[in-house]
Amino acid sequence: MLDWYHVAQTHDHEDAAVAALRDARGRSVFCLGAGWGTADPVDADIRRVRADLTGEGPVTLALGLRGPDDTDMDTVAREVKLADELGLRTSLHVDPSGTSRTVADLREHGLLRETTTFVHANGISDEELRMLADAGASLSVSPDVELKMGFGSPVTGRALAAGVRPTLSVDDVPSAGGDLFSTMRTAFAAQRGLDGGLRSRDLLEFTTIDAARSCGLDARTGSVTPARTPT
């Protein structure tokens, strides 16, 4: 699970969120969001949490980026550079309206990374989806919330056609609940209603090995692999 955490108002909030993930005893990524709400955890805050989350335990760290729709490109570049320096993966919410060119703008400025997961992206063009595929970046679809909030059809089928294996996310637990089996059913029904192009196996892979790959953890989790028999 990647926890897109953008509501911290103090260091105590951040520390309590990390402690909760540890108490949950699952493997998770604490994605500290930049520039959301009252928090602006660039540089000092992310370095402080990085000292605690070294990458060795079940809870690891990522940086939630502001995109070109949220701030100026110089700020985006600074945050991407910071993530590169600290060896952190990143995640970025994309304006679902279809009026922005977030992916194209990032690529034009040399900021499109294979280590970034883009959330929603309902309105992006097929051309930009191919840019994501070429860069090796990942994409997370939140079908329940996207349909409820009028973001347009989930991008699942178009992503697959462009060569991007999407992952699934909840986004808004009070609205959609945290049950990923329900999310899988919604994603399946929404896409089958468009073109019937999804299989149950696809949904299982979206929430297991594809999700682990998008978090950079596919060598450690996401699948059951038979052990070698000693010779």
Coordinates of C-alpha atoms in Angstrom, one line a residue:
M1 CA 0.0 0.0 0.0
L2 CA 1.1 3.5 -0.8
D3 CA -0.2 6.0 1.7
W4 CA -0.5 9.4 -0.1
Y5 CA -0.1 11.5 3.1
H6 CA -0.7 15.3 2.5
V7 CA -2.5 16.4 5.7
A8 CA 0.4 16.8 8.2
Q9 CA 0.4 20.1 10.1
T10 CA 3.3 19.3 12.5
H11 CA 6.1 16.8 12.7
D12 CA 4.1 14.9 15.3
H13 CA 1.4 14.3 12.7
E14 CA 4.0 12.8 10.3
D15 CA 5.6 10.7 13.1
A16 CA 2.1 9.4 14.2
A17 CA 1.3 8.4 10.6
V18 CA 4.5 6.5 10.2
A19 CA 3.9 4.8 13.6
A20 CA 0.4 3.7 12.4
L21 CA 1.8 2.1 9.3
R22 CA 4.3 0.2 11.4
D23 CA 1.6 -0.9 13.8
A24 CA -0.5 -2.2 10.8
R25 CA 2.2 -4.8 10.2
G26 CA 1.9 -4.6 6.4
R27 CA 4.4 -3.5 3.8
S28 CA 3.6 0.1 2.9
V29 CA 5.1 3.3 1.4
F30 CA 4.7 6.5 3.3
C31 CA 4.3 9.1 0.5
L32 CA 4.8 12.5 2.2
G33 CA 2.9 15.0 0.0
A34 CA 4.3 18.3 -1.0
G35 CA 2.3 21.4 -1.0
W36 CA -1.1 19.9 -0.1
G37 CA -3.3 21.4 2.7
T38 CA -1.1 23.2 5.1
A39 CA 2.0 21.0 4.7
D40 CA 5.0 21.8 2.5
P41 CA 7.4 18.9 3.2
V42 CA 10.1 19.7 0.7
D43 CA 13.7 19.4 1.7
A44 CA 13.8 19.7 5.6
D45 CA 10.7 17.6 6.3
I46 CA 11.4 14.9 3.8
R47 CA 15.0 14.7 5.0
R48 CA 13.8 14.4 8.6
V49 CA 11.5 11.5 7.8
R50 CA 14.1 9.9 5.6
A51 CA 16.5 9.6 8.5
D52 CA 13.9 7.4 10.2
L53 CA 12.7 5.5 7.1
T54 CA 15.9 4.2 5.7
G55 CA 14.4 1.8 3.2
E56 CA 15.3 -1.4 5.1
G57 CA 12.1 -2.1 7.0
P58 CA 8.5 -2.9 5.9
V59 CA 7.6 0.9 5.8
T60 CA 9.5 2.9 3.2
L61 CA 9.4 6.5 2.0
A62 CA 8.3 8.3 -1.2
L63 CA 7.8 12.0 -2.1
G64 CA 4.4 13.3 -3.2
L65 CA 5.2 15.8 -6.0
R66 CA 3.4 19.0 -6.9
G67 CA 2.8 19.0 -10.6
P68 CA 2.9 21.9 -13.2
D69 CA -0.9 22.4 -12.6
D70 CA -0.2 23.2 -8.9
T71 CA 3.0 25.2 -9.0
D72 CA 5.7 26.6 -11.2
M73 CA 8.1 24.3 -13.2
D74 CA 11.1 25.5 -11.2
T75 CA 9.5 24.1 -8.0
V76 CA 8.6 20.9 -9.7
A77 CA 12.2 20.5 -10.9
R78 CA 13.5 21.2 -7.4
E79 CA 11.3 18.5 -5.9
V80 CA 12.2 15.9 -8.6
K81 CA 15.9 16.7 -8.0
L82 CA 15.4 16.2 -4.2
A83 CA 13.8 12.9 -4.8
D84 CA 16.6 11.8 -7.1
E85 CA 19.2 12.9 -4.5
L86 CA 17.5 10.9 -1.7
G87 CA 16.8 7.9 -3.9
L88 CA 13.0 8.2 -3.5
R89 CA 10.2 7.2 -5.8
T90 CA 7.5 9.9 -6.4
S91 CA 3.8 10.1 -7.0
L92 CA 1.8 12.9 -8.7
H93 CA -1.9 13.6 -9.0
V94 CA -3.0 14.6 -12.5
D95 CA -5.8 17.1 -13.2
P96 CA -8.5 14.9 -14.6
S97 CA -10.2 17.7 -16.6
G98 CA -8.2 17.0 -19.8
T99 CA -7.2 20.7 -20.0
S100 CA -3.6 20.2 -18.9
R101 CA -0.5 18.6 -20.4
T102 CA 1.1 17.5 -17.3
V103 CA 3.0 14.5 -18.7
A104 CA 4.1 16.3 -21.8
D105 CA 5.3 19.3 -19.8
L106 CA 7.3 17.1 -17.5
R107 CA 8.9 15.3 -20.5
E108 CA 9.7 18.6 -22.2
H109 CA 11.6 19.7 -19.1
G110 CA 13.4 16.4 -18.7
L111 CA 11.4 15.6 -15.5
L112 CA 9.5 12.5 -16.6
R113 CA 10.9 9.6 -14.5
E114 CA 10.3 5.8 -14.5
T115 CA 10.1 6.1 -10.7
T116 CA 6.9 8.3 -10.7
T117 CA 3.4 7.0 -10.3
F118 CA 0.7 9.2 -11.8
V119 CA -2.7 9.2 -10.1
H120 CA -6.0 9.5 -12.0
A121 CA -5.0 10.9 -15.4
N122 CA -8.5 10.4 -16.8
G123 CA -8.2 13.3 -19.1
I124 CA -4.8 12.8 -20.5
S125 CA -4.4 12.0 -24.2
D126 CA -3.4 8.7 -25.7
E127 CA -0.2 10.4 -26.8
E128 CA 0.7 11.2 -23.2
L129 CA -0.1 7.6 -22.1
R130 CA 2.4 6.5 -24.7
M131 CA 4.9 9.0 -23.1
L132 CA 4.4 7.3 -19.8
A133 CA 4.9 3.9 -21.4
D134 CA 8.1 5.1 -23.1
A135 CA 9.4 6.5 -19.8
G136 CA 8.5 3.3 -17.8
A137 CA 6.4 5.4 -15.4
S138 CA 3.4 3.9 -13.7
L139 CA -0.3 4.9 -13.3
S140 CA -2.8 4.4 -10.6
V141 CA -6.5 4.3 -11.3
S142 CA -9.1 5.1 -8.6
P143 CA -12.3 3.9 -10.3
D144 CA -14.8 4.4 -7.4
V145 CA -13.8 8.0 -6.7
E146 CA -13.2 8.9 -10.3
L147 CA -16.8 7.9 -11.3
K148 CA -18.4 9.4 -8.2
M149 CA -16.5 12.8 -8.6
G150 CA -17.2 13.0 -12.3
F151 CA -13.6 12.7 -13.5
G152 CA -14.7 10.7 -16.5
S153 CA -14.2 7.1 -17.4
P154 CA -11.3 5.4 -15.7
V155 CA -8.3 5.2 -18.0
T156 CA -7.7 1.5 -17.5
G157 CA -8.3 0.3 -21.0
R158 CA -6.5 3.1 -22.7
A159 CA -3.5 2.7 -20.5
L160 CA -3.3 -1.0 -21.4
A161 CA -3.6 -0.2 -25.1
A162 CA -0.7 2.3 -24.7
G163 CA 1.5 -0.3 -22.9
V164 CA 1.0 0.9 -19.3
R165 CA 0.0 -1.7 -16.7
P166 CA -2.1 0.4 -14.3
T167 CA -2.5 -0.2 -10.6
L168 CA -5.6 0.4 -8.5
S169 CA -6.1 2.8 -5.6
V170 CA -8.9 4.0 -3.3
D171 CA -8.0 7.7 -3.1
D172 CA -10.8 8.7 -0.7
V173 CA -11.6 6.2 2.0
P174 CA -14.7 7.9 3.5
S175 CA -16.2 8.0 0.0
A176 CA -15.0 4.7 -1.5
G177 CA -13.9 2.5 1.5
G178 CA -10.6 0.7 1.7
D179 CA -11.6 -2.7 0.3
L180 CA -9.6 -3.3 -2.8
F181 CA -11.8 -6.2 -3.9
S182 CA -14.6 -3.6 -4.3
T183 CA -12.2 -1.4 -6.2
M184 CA -11.3 -4.3 -8.5
R185 CA -15.0 -5.0 -9.1
T186 CA -15.7 -1.4 -10.0
A187 CA -12.7 -1.2 -12.4
F188 CA -13.8 -4.4 -14.0
A189 CA -17.4 -3.3 -14.5
A190 CA -16.4 0.2 -15.7
Q191 CA -14.1 -1.2 -18.4
R192 CA -16.3 -4.1 -19.4
G193 CA -19.0 -1.6 -20.0
L194 CA -16.8 0.2 -22.5
D195 CA -15.2 -2.6 -24.5
G196 CA -15.1 -5.8 -22.5
G197 CA -11.4 -5.9 -22.6
L198 CA -10.5 -6.8 -19.1
R199 CA -10.0 -10.3 -17.5
S200 CA -10.2 -11.1 -13.8
R201 CA -6.5 -12.0 -14.0
D202 CA -5.7 -8.4 -15.1
L203 CA -7.4 -7.1 -11.9
L204 CA -5.5 -9.5 -9.7
E205 CA -2.2 -8.4 -11.3
F206 CA -3.1 -4.7 -11.0
T207 CA -3.4 -5.1 -7.2
T208 CA -0.4 -7.4 -6.7
I209 CA 2.7 -7.6 -8.9
D210 CA 1.9 -4.4 -10.9
A211 CA 1.3 -2.5 -7.7
A212 CA 4.5 -3.8 -6.2
R213 CA 6.4 -2.8 -9.4
S214 CA 5.0 0.7 -9.3
C215 CA 6.4 1.1 -5.8
G216 CA 9.7 -0.4 -6.7
L217 CA 9.1 -3.4 -4.5
D218 CA 8.5 -6.2 -7.0
A219 CA 11.8 -7.9 -6.1
R220 CA 10.5 -8.1 -2.5
T221 CA 6.7 -8.6 -2.6
G222 CA 3.7 -8.7 -4.9
S223 CA 3.9 -12.4 -6.0
V224 CA 4.4 -15.9 -4.8
T225 CA 7.5 -17.4 -6.4
P226 CA 8.5 -21.0 -6.0
A227 CA 11.8 -21.5 -4.3
R228 CA 14.6 -23.2 -6.0
T229 CA 15.2 -26.9 -5.0
P230 CA 18.7 -27.3 -3.7
T231 CA 21.0 -29.5 -5.7

